[in-house]
PDB file of C-alpha atoms in Angstrom:
ATOM      1  CA  UNK A 307     -15.513   1.775   8.397  1.00  0.00           C
ATOM      2  CA  UNK A 308     -12.872  -0.916   8.564  1.00  0.00           C
ATOM      3  CA  UNK A 309      -9.698   0.464  10.105  1.00  0.00           C
ATOM      4  CA  UNK A 310      -6.109  -0.363  10.729  1.00  0.00           C
ATOM      5  CA  UNK A 311      -4.356   1.663  13.422  1.00  0.00           C
ATOM      6  CA  UNK A 312      -0.652   2.253  13.904  1.00  0.00           C
ATOM      7  CA  UNK A 313       1.371   4.571  16.090  1.00  0.00           C
ATOM      8  CA  UNK A 314       2.774   7.128  13.676  1.00  0.00           C
ATOM      9  CA  UNK A 315       6.001   7.490  15.636  1.00  0.00           C
ATOM     10  CA  UNK A 316       8.696   8.449  15.090  1.00  0.00           C
ATOM     11  CA  UNK A 317      10.188   5.408  16.758  1.00  0.00           C
ATOM     12  CA  UNK A 318      13.911   5.649  17.434  1.00  0.00           C
ATOM     13  CA  UNK A 319      15.955   2.511  18.064  1.00  0.00           C
ATOM     14  CA  UNK A 320      19.742   2.164  18.485  1.00  0.00           C
ATOM     15  CA  UNK A 321      21.601   0.144  15.902  1.00  0.00           C
ATOM     16  CA  UNK A 322      21.742  -3.537  16.812  1.00  0.00           C
ATOM     17  CA  UNK A 323      18.653  -3.430  19.031  1.00  0.00           C
ATOM     18  CA  UNK A 324      15.205  -4.938  18.382  1.00  0.00           C
ATOM     19  CA  UNK A 325      12.612  -2.654  16.788  1.00  0.00           C
ATOM     20  CA  UNK A 326       9.010  -3.482  17.652  1.00  0.00           C
ATOM     21  CA  UNK A 327       6.154  -2.171  15.502  1.00  0.00           C
ATOM     22  CA  UNK A 328       2.503  -2.683  16.378  1.00  0.00           C
ATOM     23  CA  UNK A 329      -0.808  -2.552  14.540  1.00  0.00           C
ATOM     24  CA  UNK A 330      -4.449  -3.169  15.473  1.00  0.00           C
ATOM     25  CA  UNK A 331      -7.361  -3.816  13.134  1.00  0.00           C
ATOM     26  CA  UNK A 332     -11.118  -3.523  13.511  1.00  0.00           C
ATOM     27  CA  UNK A 333     -12.498  -6.133  11.073  1.00  0.00           C
ATOM     28  CA  UNK A 334     -12.777  -9.447  12.913  1.00  0.00           C
ATOM     29  CA  UNK A 335     -13.212 -11.135   9.545  1.00  0.00           C
ATOM     30  CA  UNK A 336      -9.762 -10.104   8.300  1.00  0.00           C
ATOM     31  CA  UNK A 337      -7.744 -13.170   7.333  1.00  0.00           C
ATOM     32  CA  UNK A 338      -4.577 -11.822   5.729  1.00  0.00           C
ATOM     33  CA  UNK A 339      -2.073  -9.354   7.112  1.00  0.00           C
ATOM     34  CA  UNK A 340       0.926  -7.687   5.570  1.00  0.00           C
ATOM     35  CA  UNK A 341       3.851  -5.482   6.507  1.00  0.00           C
ATOM     36  CA  UNK A 342       5.289  -3.106   3.926  1.00  0.00           C
ATOM     37  CA  UNK A 343       8.402  -0.968   4.126  1.00  0.00           C
ATOM     38  CA  UNK A 344       8.422   2.419   2.409  1.00  0.00           C
ATOM     39  CA  UNK A 345      11.484   4.588   1.965  1.00  0.00           C
ATOM     40  CA  UNK A 346      10.929   8.295   1.523  1.00  0.00           C
ATOM     41  CA  UNK A 347       9.707   9.092  -1.991  1.00  0.00           C
ATOM     42  CA  UNK A 348       9.491   5.415  -2.968  1.00  0.00           C
ATOM     43  CA  UNK A 349       6.642   2.946  -3.291  1.00  0.00           C
ATOM     44  CA  UNK A 350       5.925   0.379  -0.555  1.00  0.00           C
ATOM     45  CA  UNK A 351       7.608  -3.008  -0.767  1.00  0.00           C
ATOM     46  CA  UNK A 352       6.236  -6.156   0.804  1.00  0.00           C
ATOM     47  CA  UNK A 353       8.413  -7.595   3.564  1.00  0.00           C
ATOM     48  CA  UNK A 354       6.137 -10.003   5.452  1.00  0.00           C
ATOM     49  CA  UNK A 355       2.749 -11.664   5.188  1.00  0.00           C
ATOM     50  CA  UNK A 356       0.990 -13.638   7.918  1.00  0.00           C
ATOM     51  CA  UNK A 357      -2.294 -15.521   7.873  1.00  0.00           C
ATOM     52  CA  UNK A 358      -2.505 -17.599  11.066  1.00  0.00           C
ATOM     53  CA  UNK A 359      -2.028 -16.943  14.765  1.00  0.00           C
ATOM     54  CA  UNK A 360       1.497 -17.078  16.097  1.00  0.00           C
ATOM     55  CA  UNK A 361       4.898 -16.060  14.827  1.00  0.00           C
ATOM     56  CA  UNK A 362       6.392 -16.140  11.352  1.00  0.00           C
ATOM     57  CA  UNK A 363      10.098 -15.552  10.918  1.00  0.00           C
ATOM     58  CA  UNK A 364      11.992 -14.454   7.822  1.00  0.00           C
ATOM     59  CA  UNK A 365      15.613 -13.538   8.386  1.00  0.00           C
ATOM     60  CA  UNK A 366      15.786 -10.614  10.821  1.00  0.00           C
ATOM     61  CA  UNK A 367      12.030 -10.059  10.601  1.00  0.00           C
ATOM     62  CA  UNK A 368       9.350 -11.735  12.716  1.00  0.00           C
ATOM     63  CA  UNK A 369       5.647 -11.081  12.241  1.00  0.00           C
ATOM     64  CA  UNK A 370       3.255 -11.913  15.066  1.00  0.00           C
ATOM     65  CA  UNK A 371      -0.520 -12.270  14.768  1.00  0.00           C
ATOM     66  CA  UNK A 372      -3.118 -12.503  17.529  1.00  0.00           C
ATOM     67  CA  UNK A 373      -6.608 -12.679  16.004  1.00  0.00           C
ATOM     68  CA  UNK A 374      -8.354 -12.800  19.393  1.00  0.00           C
ATOM     69  CA  UNK A 375      -6.827  -9.452  20.352  1.00  0.00           C
ATOM     70  CA  UNK A 376      -6.861  -8.168  16.759  1.00  0.00           C
ATOM     71  CA  UNK A 377      -3.268  -7.079  16.628  1.00  0.00           C
ATOM     72  CA  UNK A 378      -0.299  -7.676  14.401  1.00  0.00           C
ATOM     73  CA  UNK A 379       3.286  -6.834  15.189  1.00  0.00           C
ATOM     74  CA  UNK A 380       6.610  -6.774  13.400  1.00  0.00           C
ATOM     75  CA  UNK A 381       9.930  -7.319  15.143  1.00  0.00           C
ATOM     76  CA  UNK A 382      13.192  -6.370  13.480  1.00  0.00           C
ATOM     77  CA  UNK A 383      16.246  -7.928  15.113  1.00  0.00           C
ATOM     78  CA  UNK A 384      19.754  -6.507  14.878  1.00  0.00           C
ATOM     79  CA  UNK A 385      18.390  -3.229  13.519  1.00  0.00           C
ATOM     80  CA  UNK A 386      20.478  -1.544  10.831  1.00  0.00           C
ATOM     81  CA  UNK A 387      20.477   2.092   9.671  1.00  0.00           C
ATOM     82  CA  UNK A 388      19.109   0.796   6.343  1.00  0.00           C
ATOM     83  CA  UNK A 389      15.972  -0.302   8.212  1.00  0.00           C
ATOM     84  CA  UNK A 390      15.097   3.358   8.736  1.00  0.00           C
ATOM     85  CA  UNK A 391      11.823   3.794   6.842  1.00  0.00           C
ATOM     86  CA  UNK A 392       8.078   3.988   7.297  1.00  0.00           C
ATOM     87  CA  UNK A 393       6.422   0.631   7.986  1.00  0.00           C
ATOM     88  CA  UNK A 394       2.856   0.118   6.821  1.00  0.00           C
ATOM     89  CA  UNK A 395       0.523  -2.519   8.224  1.00  0.00           C
ATOM     90  CA  UNK A 396      -2.295  -3.808   5.994  1.00  0.00           C
ATOM     91  CA  UNK A 397      -5.252  -6.116   6.564  1.00  0.00           C
ATOM     92  CA  UNK A 398      -7.646  -7.770   4.152  1.00  0.00           C
ATOM     93  CA  UNK A 399     -11.315  -6.866   4.312  1.00  0.00           C
ATOM     94  CA  UNK A 400     -13.720  -9.779   4.699  1.00  0.00           C
ATOM     95  CA  UNK A 401     -15.740 -10.328   1.552  1.00  0.00           C
ATOM     96  CA  UNK A 402     -13.809  -7.755  -0.489  1.00  0.00           C
ATOM     97  CA  UNK A 403     -10.740  -8.105  -2.640  1.00  0.00           C
ATOM     98  CA  UNK A 404      -8.851  -5.208  -1.146  1.00  0.00           C
ATOM     99  CA  UNK A 405      -6.521  -4.228   1.655  1.00  0.00           C
ATOM    100  CA  UNK A 406      -6.813  -1.449   4.195  1.00  0.00           C
ATOM    101  CA  UNK A 407      -3.587   0.223   5.264  1.00  0.00           C
ATOM    102  CA  UNK A 408      -2.617   1.868   8.511  1.00  0.00           C
ATOM    103  CA  UNK A 409      -1.056   5.332   8.588  1.00  0.00           C
ATOM    104  CA  UNK A 410       2.420   3.859   8.966  1.00  0.00           C
ATOM    105  CA  UNK A 411       5.069   4.071  11.679  1.00  0.00           C
ATOM    106  CA  UNK A 412       8.234   6.002  10.947  1.00  0.00           C
ATOM    107  CA  UNK A 413      11.239   4.098  12.248  1.00  0.00           C
ATOM    108  CA  UNK A 414      14.693   5.598  12.699  1.00  0.00           C
ATOM    109  CA  UNK A 415      17.705   3.424  13.512  1.00  0.00           C
ATOM    110  CA  UNK A 416      20.445   5.468  15.192  1.00  0.00           C
ATOM    111  CA  UNK A 417      24.073   4.417  14.523  1.00  0.00           C
TER     112      UNK A 417
ATOM    113  CA  UNK B 710       7.435 -12.704 -12.091  1.00  0.00           C
ATOM    114  CA  UNK B 711       4.814  -9.979 -12.075  1.00  0.00           C
ATOM    115  CA  UNK B 712       5.828  -6.388 -12.771  1.00  0.00           C
ATOM    116  CA  UNK B 713       3.801  -3.208 -12.447  1.00  0.00           C
ATOM    117  CA  UNK B 714       4.779  -0.406 -14.838  1.00  0.00           C
ATOM    118  CA  UNK B 715       3.655   3.091 -13.958  1.00  0.00           C
ATOM    119  CA  UNK B 716       4.479   6.432 -15.517  1.00  0.00           C
ATOM    120  CA  UNK B 717       5.375   9.243 -15.367  1.00  0.00           C
ATOM    121  CA  UNK B 718       7.426   9.354 -12.172  1.00  0.00           C
ATOM    122  CA  UNK B 719       6.682  13.032 -11.546  1.00  0.00           C
ATOM    123  CA  UNK B 720       4.069  15.374 -12.934  1.00  0.00           C
ATOM    124  CA  UNK B 721       3.329  19.054 -12.368  1.00  0.00           C
ATOM    125  CA  UNK B 722      -0.058  20.211 -13.580  1.00  0.00           C
ATOM    126  CA  UNK B 723      -2.016  23.473 -13.275  1.00  0.00           C
ATOM    127  CA  UNK B 724      -5.373  23.549 -11.516  1.00  0.00           C
ATOM    128  CA  UNK B 725      -8.179  22.771 -13.945  1.00  0.00           C
ATOM    129  CA  UNK B 726      -6.044  20.756 -16.340  1.00  0.00           C
ATOM    130  CA  UNK B 727      -6.836  17.127 -17.248  1.00  0.00           C
ATOM    131  CA  UNK B 728      -4.961  14.096 -15.968  1.00  0.00           C
ATOM    132  CA  UNK B 729      -4.214  10.661 -17.319  1.00  0.00           C
ATOM    133  CA  UNK B 730      -1.996   8.175 -15.464  1.00  0.00           C
ATOM    134  CA  UNK B 731      -1.397   4.790 -16.969  1.00  0.00           C
ATOM    135  CA  UNK B 732      -0.441   1.505 -15.381  1.00  0.00           C
ATOM    136  CA  UNK B 733       0.349  -1.770 -17.116  1.00  0.00           C
ATOM    137  CA  UNK B 734       1.041  -5.227 -15.735  1.00  0.00           C
ATOM    138  CA  UNK B 735       3.418  -7.897 -16.979  1.00  0.00           C
ATOM    139  CA  UNK B 736       3.744 -11.533 -16.084  1.00  0.00           C
ATOM    140  CA  UNK B 737       0.176 -12.432 -15.202  1.00  0.00           C
ATOM    141  CA  UNK B 738      -3.353 -12.368 -16.594  1.00  0.00           C
ATOM    142  CA  UNK B 739      -6.608 -11.117 -15.092  1.00  0.00           C
ATOM    143  CA  UNK B 740      -5.034  -9.496 -12.028  1.00  0.00           C
ATOM    144  CA  UNK B 741      -6.971  -7.384  -9.530  1.00  0.00           C
ATOM    145  CA  UNK B 742      -5.690  -3.837  -9.994  1.00  0.00           C
ATOM    146  CA  UNK B 743      -5.807  -0.862  -7.634  1.00  0.00           C
ATOM    147  CA  UNK B 744      -5.137   2.866  -7.521  1.00  0.00           C
ATOM    148  CA  UNK B 745      -4.038   4.280  -4.170  1.00  0.00           C
ATOM    149  CA  UNK B 746      -3.157   7.851  -3.262  1.00  0.00           C
ATOM    150  CA  UNK B 747      -0.821   8.936  -0.501  1.00  0.00           C
ATOM    151  CA  UNK B 748      -0.841  12.538   0.715  1.00  0.00           C
ATOM    152  CA  UNK B 749       2.413  13.867   2.160  1.00  0.00           C
ATOM    153  CA  UNK B 750       3.166  12.130   5.466  1.00  0.00           C
ATOM    154  CA  UNK B 751      -0.062  10.163   5.349  1.00  0.00           C
ATOM    155  CA  UNK B 752      -1.228   6.588   4.808  1.00  0.00           C
ATOM    156  CA  UNK B 753      -2.541   4.978   1.649  1.00  0.00           C
ATOM    157  CA  UNK B 754      -6.062   5.823   0.531  1.00  0.00           C
ATOM    158  CA  UNK B 755      -7.742   3.362  -1.834  1.00  0.00           C
ATOM    159  CA  UNK B 756      -9.283   5.230  -4.772  1.00  0.00           C
ATOM    160  CA  UNK B 757     -10.396   2.549  -7.233  1.00  0.00           C
ATOM    161  CA  UNK B 758     -10.067  -1.158  -7.798  1.00  0.00           C
ATOM    162  CA  UNK B 759     -10.861  -3.458 -10.684  1.00  0.00           C
ATOM    163  CA  UNK B 760     -11.374  -7.219 -10.832  1.00  0.00           C
ATOM    164  CA  UNK B 761     -11.620  -7.356 -14.629  1.00  0.00           C
ATOM    165  CA  UNK B 762     -11.975  -5.468 -17.921  1.00  0.00           C
ATOM    166  CA  UNK B 763     -14.541  -2.680 -17.615  1.00  0.00           C
ATOM    167  CA  UNK B 764     -15.187  -3.441 -13.922  1.00  0.00           C
ATOM    168  CA  UNK B 765     -14.387  -0.484 -11.687  1.00  0.00           C
ATOM    169  CA  UNK B 766     -15.242   0.024  -8.031  1.00  0.00           C
ATOM    170  CA  UNK B 767     -14.921   3.528  -6.616  1.00  0.00           C
ATOM    171  CA  UNK B 768     -14.015   3.942  -2.971  1.00  0.00           C
ATOM    172  CA  UNK B 769     -14.020   7.710  -2.526  1.00  0.00           C
ATOM    173  CA  UNK B 770     -16.325  10.234  -4.260  1.00  0.00           C
ATOM    174  CA  UNK B 771     -14.120  12.781  -6.034  1.00  0.00           C
ATOM    175  CA  UNK B 772     -13.339  14.265  -9.419  1.00  0.00           C
ATOM    176  CA  UNK B 773     -11.186  11.284 -10.421  1.00  0.00           C
ATOM    177  CA  UNK B 774     -12.241   8.316 -12.532  1.00  0.00           C
ATOM    178  CA  UNK B 775     -10.662   5.036 -13.555  1.00  0.00           C
ATOM    179  CA  UNK B 776     -10.934   2.741 -16.533  1.00  0.00           C
ATOM    180  CA  UNK B 777      -9.677  -0.703 -17.457  1.00  0.00           C
ATOM    181  CA  UNK B 778      -9.794  -0.979 -21.246  1.00  0.00           C
ATOM    182  CA  UNK B 779      -7.567  -4.063 -21.380  1.00  0.00           C
ATOM    183  CA  UNK B 780      -6.808  -6.896 -18.990  1.00  0.00           C
ATOM    184  CA  UNK B 781      -3.386  -5.545 -18.035  1.00  0.00           C
ATOM    185  CA  UNK B 782      -4.060  -1.812 -18.324  1.00  0.00           C
ATOM    186  CA  UNK B 783      -5.497   0.477 -15.655  1.00  0.00           C
ATOM    187  CA  UNK B 784      -5.928   4.216 -16.194  1.00  0.00           C
ATOM    188  CA  UNK B 785      -6.610   6.998 -13.695  1.00  0.00           C
ATOM    189  CA  UNK B 786      -8.128  10.180 -15.120  1.00  0.00           C
ATOM    190  CA  UNK B 787      -9.496  13.567 -14.258  1.00  0.00           C
ATOM    191  CA  UNK B 788     -11.174  16.183 -16.430  1.00  0.00           C
ATOM    192  CA  UNK B 789     -10.197  19.077 -14.131  1.00  0.00           C
ATOM    193  CA  UNK B 790      -7.578  18.781 -11.419  1.00  0.00           C
ATOM    194  CA  UNK B 791      -7.986  20.389  -8.000  1.00  0.00           C
ATOM    195  CA  UNK B 792      -5.235  21.478  -5.614  1.00  0.00           C
ATOM    196  CA  UNK B 793      -6.352  18.683  -3.292  1.00  0.00           C
ATOM    197  CA  UNK B 794      -5.514  16.094  -5.968  1.00  0.00           C
ATOM    198  CA  UNK B 795      -1.810  16.530  -5.255  1.00  0.00           C
ATOM    199  CA  UNK B 796      -0.177  13.413  -3.875  1.00  0.00           C
ATOM    200  CA  UNK B 797       1.706  10.236  -4.591  1.00  0.00           C
ATOM    201  CA  UNK B 798      -0.351   7.943  -6.837  1.00  0.00           C
ATOM    202  CA  UNK B 799       0.346   4.251  -6.714  1.00  0.00           C
ATOM    203  CA  UNK B 800      -0.899   1.518  -9.005  1.00  0.00           C
ATOM    204  CA  UNK B 801      -0.734  -1.990  -7.666  1.00  0.00           C
ATOM    205  CA  UNK B 802      -1.696  -5.510  -8.602  1.00  0.00           C
ATOM    206  CA  UNK B 803      -2.821  -8.362  -6.413  1.00  0.00           C
ATOM    207  CA  UNK B 804      -1.049 -11.685  -6.870  1.00  0.00           C
ATOM    208  CA  UNK B 805      -1.745 -14.596  -4.519  1.00  0.00           C
ATOM    209  CA  UNK B 806      -3.496 -12.189  -2.107  1.00  0.00           C
ATOM    210  CA  UNK B 807      -0.438  -9.932  -1.886  1.00  0.00           C
ATOM    211  CA  UNK B 808      -0.280  -6.418  -3.289  1.00  0.00           C
ATOM    212  CA  UNK B 809       2.713  -5.345  -5.334  1.00  0.00           C
ATOM    213  CA  UNK B 810       3.212  -1.703  -6.180  1.00  0.00           C
ATOM    214  CA  UNK B 811       4.421   0.207  -9.191  1.00  0.00           C
ATOM    215  CA  UNK B 812       7.033   2.910  -8.695  1.00  0.00           C
ATOM    216  CA  UNK B 813       4.437   5.648  -8.247  1.00  0.00           C
ATOM    217  CA  UNK B 814       3.688   9.079  -9.729  1.00  0.00           C
ATOM    218  CA  UNK B 815       4.295  12.204  -7.656  1.00  0.00           C
ATOM    219  CA  UNK B 816       1.609  14.659  -8.796  1.00  0.00           C
ATOM    220  CA  UNK B 817       1.812  18.333  -7.880  1.00  0.00           C
ATOM    221  CA  UNK B 818      -1.175  20.483  -8.776  1.00  0.00           C
ATOM    222  CA  UNK B 819      -0.309  24.181  -8.737  1.00  0.00           C
TER     223      UNK B 819
END
């Protein structure tokens, strides 16, 4: 069973600080990784994708991938109350056209 | 741009009743399509996926079924709903390896 693991939280971060979200995956053949944000009662929305080792930055978001250690992380700089949501990590499954999702980490930004 | 249309937004059904949820895609042809379910406070569980018309792969044995009668149409069905079928159902399409979601259907089976 291919798995993606996340700490379910909740993770509380003061406004303006850096929020750090982590994810590990079990399939060494996974090539594509994604971070989704989901507000309560809404569908997930894609915020970052990463395919190669290292960092990828997009505005206040930075995704980090380490294939040797099989982990993916998401950093949110200058956290805002509007960043409060559940963040889902997803990884592709080698040889299959589908993604496996983690359980999600609930993030709360405190004003 | 690609758009996933999903309806209805909410649905309340009695146990034993049938179910039909429809999803349509705009802005692309021959997309991979998926049905996920999310129980309250839980992650996303892949139910079915389809790589083309009439091609359905089932991930979890259950009393649900899926069909893809047209290229841009994906339907989730059940003949008799169970209490355990309650959840948030999400249709999504894969474009350039990324998954994009419809707005979801909150199903309550009572």
